[in-house]
Coordinates of C-alpha atoms in Angstrom, one line a residue:
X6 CA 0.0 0.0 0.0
X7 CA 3.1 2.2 1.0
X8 CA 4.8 1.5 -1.9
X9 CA 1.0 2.4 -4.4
X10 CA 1.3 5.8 -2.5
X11 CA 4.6 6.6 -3.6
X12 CA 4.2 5.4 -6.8
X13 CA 0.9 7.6 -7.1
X14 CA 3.1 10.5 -5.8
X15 CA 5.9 9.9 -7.7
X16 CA 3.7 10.2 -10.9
X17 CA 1.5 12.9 -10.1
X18 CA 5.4 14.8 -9.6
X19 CA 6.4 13.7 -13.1
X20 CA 3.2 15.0 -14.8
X21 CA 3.5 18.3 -13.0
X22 CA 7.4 19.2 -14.3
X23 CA 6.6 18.0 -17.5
X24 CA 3.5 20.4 -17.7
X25 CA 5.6 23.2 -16.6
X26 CA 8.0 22.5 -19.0
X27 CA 5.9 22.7 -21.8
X28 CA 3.8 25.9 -21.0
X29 CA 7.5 27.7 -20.9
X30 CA 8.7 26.0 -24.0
X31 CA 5.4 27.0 -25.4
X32 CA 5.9 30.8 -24.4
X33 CA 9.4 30.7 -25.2
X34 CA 8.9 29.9 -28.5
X35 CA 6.0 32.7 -28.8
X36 CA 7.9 35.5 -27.2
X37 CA 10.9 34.4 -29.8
X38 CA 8.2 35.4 -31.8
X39 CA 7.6 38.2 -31.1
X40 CA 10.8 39.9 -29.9
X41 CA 12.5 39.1 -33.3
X42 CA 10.1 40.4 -35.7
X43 CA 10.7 38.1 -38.3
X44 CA 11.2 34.1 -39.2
X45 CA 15.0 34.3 -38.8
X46 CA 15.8 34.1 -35.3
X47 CA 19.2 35.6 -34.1
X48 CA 21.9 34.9 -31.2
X49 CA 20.8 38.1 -29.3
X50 CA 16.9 36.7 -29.9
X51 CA 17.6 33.8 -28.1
X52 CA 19.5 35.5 -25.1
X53 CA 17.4 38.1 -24.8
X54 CA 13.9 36.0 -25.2
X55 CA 15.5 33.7 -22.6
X56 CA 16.8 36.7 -19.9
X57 CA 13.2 38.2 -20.3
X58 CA 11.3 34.6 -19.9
X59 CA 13.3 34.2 -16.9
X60 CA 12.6 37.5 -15.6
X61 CA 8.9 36.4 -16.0
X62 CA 9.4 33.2 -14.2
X63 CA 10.3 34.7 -11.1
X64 CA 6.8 36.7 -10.5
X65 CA 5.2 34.1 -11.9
X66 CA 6.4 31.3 -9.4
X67 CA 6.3 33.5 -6.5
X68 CA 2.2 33.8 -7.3
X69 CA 1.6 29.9 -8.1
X70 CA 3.9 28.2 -5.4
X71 CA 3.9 31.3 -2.2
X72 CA 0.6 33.3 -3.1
X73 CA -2.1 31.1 -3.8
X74 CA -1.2 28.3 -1.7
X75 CA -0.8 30.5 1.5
X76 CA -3.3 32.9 0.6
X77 CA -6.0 32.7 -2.4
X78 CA -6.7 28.7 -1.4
X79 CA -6.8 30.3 2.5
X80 CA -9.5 32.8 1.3
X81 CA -7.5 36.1 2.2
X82 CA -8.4 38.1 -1.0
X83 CA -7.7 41.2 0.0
X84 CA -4.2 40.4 1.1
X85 CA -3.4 38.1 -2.1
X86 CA -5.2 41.2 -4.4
X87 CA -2.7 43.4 -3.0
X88 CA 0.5 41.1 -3.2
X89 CA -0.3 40.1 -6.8
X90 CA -0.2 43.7 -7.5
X91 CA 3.1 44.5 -5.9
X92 CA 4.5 41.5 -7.3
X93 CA 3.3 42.4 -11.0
X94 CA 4.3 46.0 -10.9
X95 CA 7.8 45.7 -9.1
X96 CA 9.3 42.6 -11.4
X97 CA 7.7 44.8 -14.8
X98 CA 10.0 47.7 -13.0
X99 CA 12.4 45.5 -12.5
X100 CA 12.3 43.9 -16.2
X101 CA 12.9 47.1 -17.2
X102 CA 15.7 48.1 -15.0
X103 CA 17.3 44.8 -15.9
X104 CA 17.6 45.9 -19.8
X105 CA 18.1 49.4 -19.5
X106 CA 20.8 49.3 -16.7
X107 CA 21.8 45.9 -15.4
X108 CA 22.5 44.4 -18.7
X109 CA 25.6 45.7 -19.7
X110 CA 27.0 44.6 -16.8
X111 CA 25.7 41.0 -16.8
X112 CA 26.8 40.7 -20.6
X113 CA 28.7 43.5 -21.5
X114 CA 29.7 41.7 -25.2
X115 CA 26.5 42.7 -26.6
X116 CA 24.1 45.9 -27.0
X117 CA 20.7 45.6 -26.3
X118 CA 18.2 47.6 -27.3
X119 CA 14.3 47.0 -25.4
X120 CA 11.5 48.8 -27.9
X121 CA 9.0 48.2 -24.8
X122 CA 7.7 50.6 -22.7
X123 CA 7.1 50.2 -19.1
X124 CA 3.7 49.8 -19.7
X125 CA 4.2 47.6 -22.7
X126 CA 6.6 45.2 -20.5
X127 CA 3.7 45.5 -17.7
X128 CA 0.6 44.3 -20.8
X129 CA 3.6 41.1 -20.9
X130 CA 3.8 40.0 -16.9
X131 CA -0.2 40.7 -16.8
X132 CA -1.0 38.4 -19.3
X133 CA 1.3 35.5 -18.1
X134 CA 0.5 36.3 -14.3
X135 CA -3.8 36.0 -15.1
X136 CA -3.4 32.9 -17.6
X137 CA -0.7 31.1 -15.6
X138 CA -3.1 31.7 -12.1
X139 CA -6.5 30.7 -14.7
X140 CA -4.5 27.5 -15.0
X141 CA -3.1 26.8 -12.0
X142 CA -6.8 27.4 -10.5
X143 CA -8.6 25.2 -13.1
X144 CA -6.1 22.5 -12.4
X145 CA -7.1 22.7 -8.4
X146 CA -10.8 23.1 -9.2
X147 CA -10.1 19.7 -11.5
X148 CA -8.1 18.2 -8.9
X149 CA -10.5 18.8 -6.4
X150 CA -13.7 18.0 -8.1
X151 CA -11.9 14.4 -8.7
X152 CA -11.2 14.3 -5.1
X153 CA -14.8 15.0 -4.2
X154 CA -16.0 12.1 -6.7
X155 CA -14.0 9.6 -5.0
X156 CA -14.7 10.9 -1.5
X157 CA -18.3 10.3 -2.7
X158 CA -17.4 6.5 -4.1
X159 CA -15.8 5.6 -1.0
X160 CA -18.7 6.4 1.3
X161 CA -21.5 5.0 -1.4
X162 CA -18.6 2.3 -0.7
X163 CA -18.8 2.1 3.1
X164 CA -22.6 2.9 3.1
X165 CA -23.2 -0.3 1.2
X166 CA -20.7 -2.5 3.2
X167 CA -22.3 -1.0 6.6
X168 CA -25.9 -1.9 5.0
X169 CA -24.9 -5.1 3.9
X170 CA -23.5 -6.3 7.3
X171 CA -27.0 -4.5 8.7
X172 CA -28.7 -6.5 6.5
X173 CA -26.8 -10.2 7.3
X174 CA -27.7 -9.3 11.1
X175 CA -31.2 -9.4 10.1
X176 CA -31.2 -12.7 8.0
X177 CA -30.0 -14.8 10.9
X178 CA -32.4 -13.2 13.5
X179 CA -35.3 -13.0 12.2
X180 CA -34.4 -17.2 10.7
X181 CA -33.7 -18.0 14.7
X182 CA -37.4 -16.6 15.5
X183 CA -39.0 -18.2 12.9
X184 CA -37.1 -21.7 13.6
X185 CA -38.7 -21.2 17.3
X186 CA -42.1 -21.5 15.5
X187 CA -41.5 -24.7 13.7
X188 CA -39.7 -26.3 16.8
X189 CA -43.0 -25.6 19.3
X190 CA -45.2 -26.8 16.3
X191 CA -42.9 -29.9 16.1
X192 CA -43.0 -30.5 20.2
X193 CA -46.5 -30.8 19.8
X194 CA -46.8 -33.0 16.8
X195 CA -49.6 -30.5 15.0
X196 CA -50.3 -31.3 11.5
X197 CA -49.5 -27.8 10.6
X198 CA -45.7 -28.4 10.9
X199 CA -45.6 -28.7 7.4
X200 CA -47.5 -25.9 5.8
X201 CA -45.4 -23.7 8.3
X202 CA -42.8 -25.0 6.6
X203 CA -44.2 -24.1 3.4
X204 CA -44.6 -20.5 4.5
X205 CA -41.2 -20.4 6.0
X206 CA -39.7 -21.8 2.4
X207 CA -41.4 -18.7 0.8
X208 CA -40.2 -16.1 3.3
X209 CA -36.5 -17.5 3.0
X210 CA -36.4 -17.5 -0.7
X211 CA -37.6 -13.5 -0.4
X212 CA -34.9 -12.8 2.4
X213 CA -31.9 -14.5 0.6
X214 CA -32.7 -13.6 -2.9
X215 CA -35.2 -10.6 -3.0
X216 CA -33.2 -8.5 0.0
X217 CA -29.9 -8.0 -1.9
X218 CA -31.4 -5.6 -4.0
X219 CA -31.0 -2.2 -3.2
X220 CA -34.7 -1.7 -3.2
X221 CA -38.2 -4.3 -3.7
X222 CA -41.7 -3.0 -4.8
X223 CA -43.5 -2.3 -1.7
X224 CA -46.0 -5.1 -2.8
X225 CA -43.4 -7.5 -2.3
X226 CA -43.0 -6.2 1.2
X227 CA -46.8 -6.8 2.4
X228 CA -46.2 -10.2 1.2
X229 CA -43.9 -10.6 3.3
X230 CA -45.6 -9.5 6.3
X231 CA -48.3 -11.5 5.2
X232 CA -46.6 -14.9 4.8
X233 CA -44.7 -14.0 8.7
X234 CA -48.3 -13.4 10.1
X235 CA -49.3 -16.8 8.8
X236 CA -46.4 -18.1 9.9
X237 CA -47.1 -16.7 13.4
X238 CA -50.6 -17.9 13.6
X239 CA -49.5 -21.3 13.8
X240 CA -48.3 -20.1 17.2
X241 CA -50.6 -17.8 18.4
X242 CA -53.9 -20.1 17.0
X243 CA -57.5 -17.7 16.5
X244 CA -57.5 -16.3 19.9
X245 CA -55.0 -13.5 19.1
X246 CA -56.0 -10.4 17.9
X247 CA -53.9 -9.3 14.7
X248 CA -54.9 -7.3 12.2
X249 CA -52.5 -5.7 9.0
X250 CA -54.9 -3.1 7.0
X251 CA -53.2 -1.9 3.8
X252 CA -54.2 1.4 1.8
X253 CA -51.7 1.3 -0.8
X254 CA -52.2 4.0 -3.9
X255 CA -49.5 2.3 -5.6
X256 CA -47.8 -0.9 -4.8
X257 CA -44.8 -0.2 -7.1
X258 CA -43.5 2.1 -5.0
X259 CA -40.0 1.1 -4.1
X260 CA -38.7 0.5 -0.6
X261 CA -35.1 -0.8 1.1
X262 CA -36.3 -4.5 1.5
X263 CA -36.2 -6.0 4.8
X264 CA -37.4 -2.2 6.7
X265 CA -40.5 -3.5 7.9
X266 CA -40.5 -7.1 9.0
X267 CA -38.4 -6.6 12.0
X268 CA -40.9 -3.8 13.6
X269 CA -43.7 -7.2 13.2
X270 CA -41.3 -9.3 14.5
X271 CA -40.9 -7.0 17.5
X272 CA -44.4 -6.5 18.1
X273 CA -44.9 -10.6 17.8
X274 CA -42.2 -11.1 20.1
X275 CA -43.3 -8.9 23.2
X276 CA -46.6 -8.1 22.5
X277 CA -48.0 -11.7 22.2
X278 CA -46.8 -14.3 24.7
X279 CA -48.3 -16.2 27.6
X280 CA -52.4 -16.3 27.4
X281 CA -52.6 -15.1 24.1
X282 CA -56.3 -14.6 24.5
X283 CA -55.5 -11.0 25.7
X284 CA -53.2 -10.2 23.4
X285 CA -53.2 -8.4 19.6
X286 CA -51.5 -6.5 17.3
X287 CA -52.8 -4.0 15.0
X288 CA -50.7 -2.9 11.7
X289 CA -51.9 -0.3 9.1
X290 CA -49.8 0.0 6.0
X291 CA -50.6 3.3 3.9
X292 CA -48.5 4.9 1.0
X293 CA -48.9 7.6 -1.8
X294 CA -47.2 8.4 -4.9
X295 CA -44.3 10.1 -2.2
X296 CA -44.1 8.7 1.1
X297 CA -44.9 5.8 2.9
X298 CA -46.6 5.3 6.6
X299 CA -46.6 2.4 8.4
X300 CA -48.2 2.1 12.1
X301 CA -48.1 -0.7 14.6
X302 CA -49.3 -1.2 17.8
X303 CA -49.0 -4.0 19.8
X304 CA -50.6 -5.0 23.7
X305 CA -48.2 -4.2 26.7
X306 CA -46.3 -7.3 28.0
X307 CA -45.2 -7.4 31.5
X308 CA -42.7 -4.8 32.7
X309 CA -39.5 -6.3 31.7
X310 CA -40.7 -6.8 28.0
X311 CA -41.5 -3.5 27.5
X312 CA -38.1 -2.4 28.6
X313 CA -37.1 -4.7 26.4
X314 CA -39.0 -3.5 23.3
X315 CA -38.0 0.1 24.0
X316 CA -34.7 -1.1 23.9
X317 CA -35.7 -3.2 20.5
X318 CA -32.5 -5.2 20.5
X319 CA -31.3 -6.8 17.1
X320 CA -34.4 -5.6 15.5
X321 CA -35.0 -2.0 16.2
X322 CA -31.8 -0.9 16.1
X323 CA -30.7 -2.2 13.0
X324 CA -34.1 -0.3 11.2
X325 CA -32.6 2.9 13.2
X326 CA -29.4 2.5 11.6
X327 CA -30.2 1.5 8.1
X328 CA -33.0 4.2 8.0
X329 CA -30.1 6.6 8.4
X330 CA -28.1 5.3 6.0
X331 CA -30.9 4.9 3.0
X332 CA -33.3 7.8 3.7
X333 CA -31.0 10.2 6.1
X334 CA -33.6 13.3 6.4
X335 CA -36.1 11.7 4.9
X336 CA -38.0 9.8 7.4
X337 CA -39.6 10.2 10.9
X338 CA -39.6 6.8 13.3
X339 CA -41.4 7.2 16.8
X340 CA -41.8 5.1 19.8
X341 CA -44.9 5.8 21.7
X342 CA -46.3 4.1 24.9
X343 CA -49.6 4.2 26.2
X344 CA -51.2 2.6 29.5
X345 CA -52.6 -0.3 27.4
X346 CA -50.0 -0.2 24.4
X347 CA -47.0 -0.2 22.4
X348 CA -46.4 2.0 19.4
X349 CA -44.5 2.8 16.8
X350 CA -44.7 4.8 13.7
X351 CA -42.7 5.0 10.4
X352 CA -42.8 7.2 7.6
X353 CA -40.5 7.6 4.7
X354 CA -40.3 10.1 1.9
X355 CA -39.9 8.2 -1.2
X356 CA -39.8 11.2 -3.6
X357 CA -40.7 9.3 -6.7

């Protein structure tokens, strides 16, 4: 991994020289250009194109590697407005000094003569300080926006490998409750072992296949409550109370599979237990175009369930924790308790 990092380092270092080295080749050539006035290039056009390209490259590095770094990325305007100037207007001074003063002294074989004005050496160090800063900003904004994109892949990365390992912690449980069912069916030798069974064959092949997928049709959600309410009656026999009332607009209206079956299985598993005669459990399902509600209410158990389902082990925590990862500001989920009752309400903005 070390060793990728310096490679990656090593590369992006590389890329950067060479670039540099071609924008300056680039202007060399054009400034040879233009400082000979014609196609056949001399000794002194070379010396004198080079000496003024390097007077140029000492501005220009002091505003792409000091002044934007410590100041422009930093968001101090004002004080990188007013350092860009002073660097722009002393080094077109001193570009000028250089050829009318300095140069004789630096090469004293050979007579120069600048045709350039102040002003017109001033138009030169403008134009390469704005287009050298353009670039140097468009290649942060680049770098940057590339960042962002894989800043963005990596948590769409760790968002699915969280909700994955949410969703493996459901499989298990909610198999371990329903195996409970079959086992006190079995103890008792009922002949409805085997349509359990059944039922429990068609809720596994949903969890193991259908839950994968990012999302499910909200139909194939009510079937599934459906099929574990069956499954639970098997238990519970006719003297529970348990109702699931559905007012869906549209049942293709997509939902994170596995959301609602572990609220049920709560509700099953402290709500009705002991004389199930007093017990019941009352689910209403309702949806539009945009949102989703889904209510259930279930008797109170004795005290220590109730702490228990407050709590929600497994179950409710893991719907807290994937509702925050699929629909973060997008849902509402409340825990009510009354004298008689235990409640809870979810509702999800689907924004299809």
């Amino acid at each position: 991994m070390q060793r990728q990092i310096i490679r990656l380092v090593n590369k992006a270092v590389r890329n950067s020289l060479l670039q540099h080295i071609l924008f300056w080749a680039i202007a060399y050539f054009i400034l040879l250009n233009i400082f000979s006035g014609s196609s056949r290039f001399q000794r002194i056009d070379y010396i004198y194109t080079s000496i003024f390209l390097a007077s140029l490259f000492i501005p220009v590095a002091i505003n792409l590697f000091v002044c934007i770094p410590k100041l422009l990325d930093k968001k101090r305007y004002l004080l990188y407005g007013f350092i860009f100037l002073i660097n722009l207007f002393v080094f077109s001074l001193f570009n000028q000094l250089l050829f009318d003063k300095l140069i004789d002294y630096i090469l004293p074989g050979f007579y120069f003569i600048s045709y350039y004005s102040y002003f017109d050496i001033l138009k030169f160090f403008i134009v390469f300080l704005i287009v050298t800063t353009l670039i140097k900003l468009s290649k942060e904004w680049f770098e940057l926006s590339e960042a962002r994109q894989k800043i963005i892949l990596l948590e769409k990365e760790k968002i699915d490998a969280e909700l994955k390992a949410l969703t493996n912690q459901v499989n298990p449980h909610f198999l371990f409750n329903s195996l409970n069912v079959l086992y006190s069916l079995s103890l008792n030798n009922r002949k409805e072992t085997s349509d359990a069974i059944i039922k429990l064959s068609d809720i596994m092949r949903y969890v193991i296949y259908d839950s994968t997928t990012e999302l499910v049709p909200l139909k194939s959600e009510i079937d599934l409550i459906n099929n574990y309410i069956h499954l639970q009656r098997f238990r519970t026999g006719a003297k529970a109370k348990i109702g699931f009332h559905t007012d869906v607009k549209d049942e293709s209206i997509s939902i994170a599979p596995m959301l609602l079956l572990p609220l049920v299985e709560n509700s099953f598993k402290h709500g009705i237990k002991g004389d199930v005669a007093n017990t019941f459990i009352n689910i209403n399902l309702t949806s539009t175009n945009k949102s989703i509600h889904f209510f259930i209410e279930n008797n109170k158990g004795e005290a220590d369930d109730i702490e228990q389902q407050k709590s929600g082990g497994v179950g409710l925590e893991n719907i807290k924790s994937r509702l925050q990862l699929i629909y973060p500001e997008s849902y509402t989920f409340e825990i009510k308790e009354t004298d008689k009752s235990f409640r809870v309400e979810l509702s999800i903005k689907t924004g299809k």
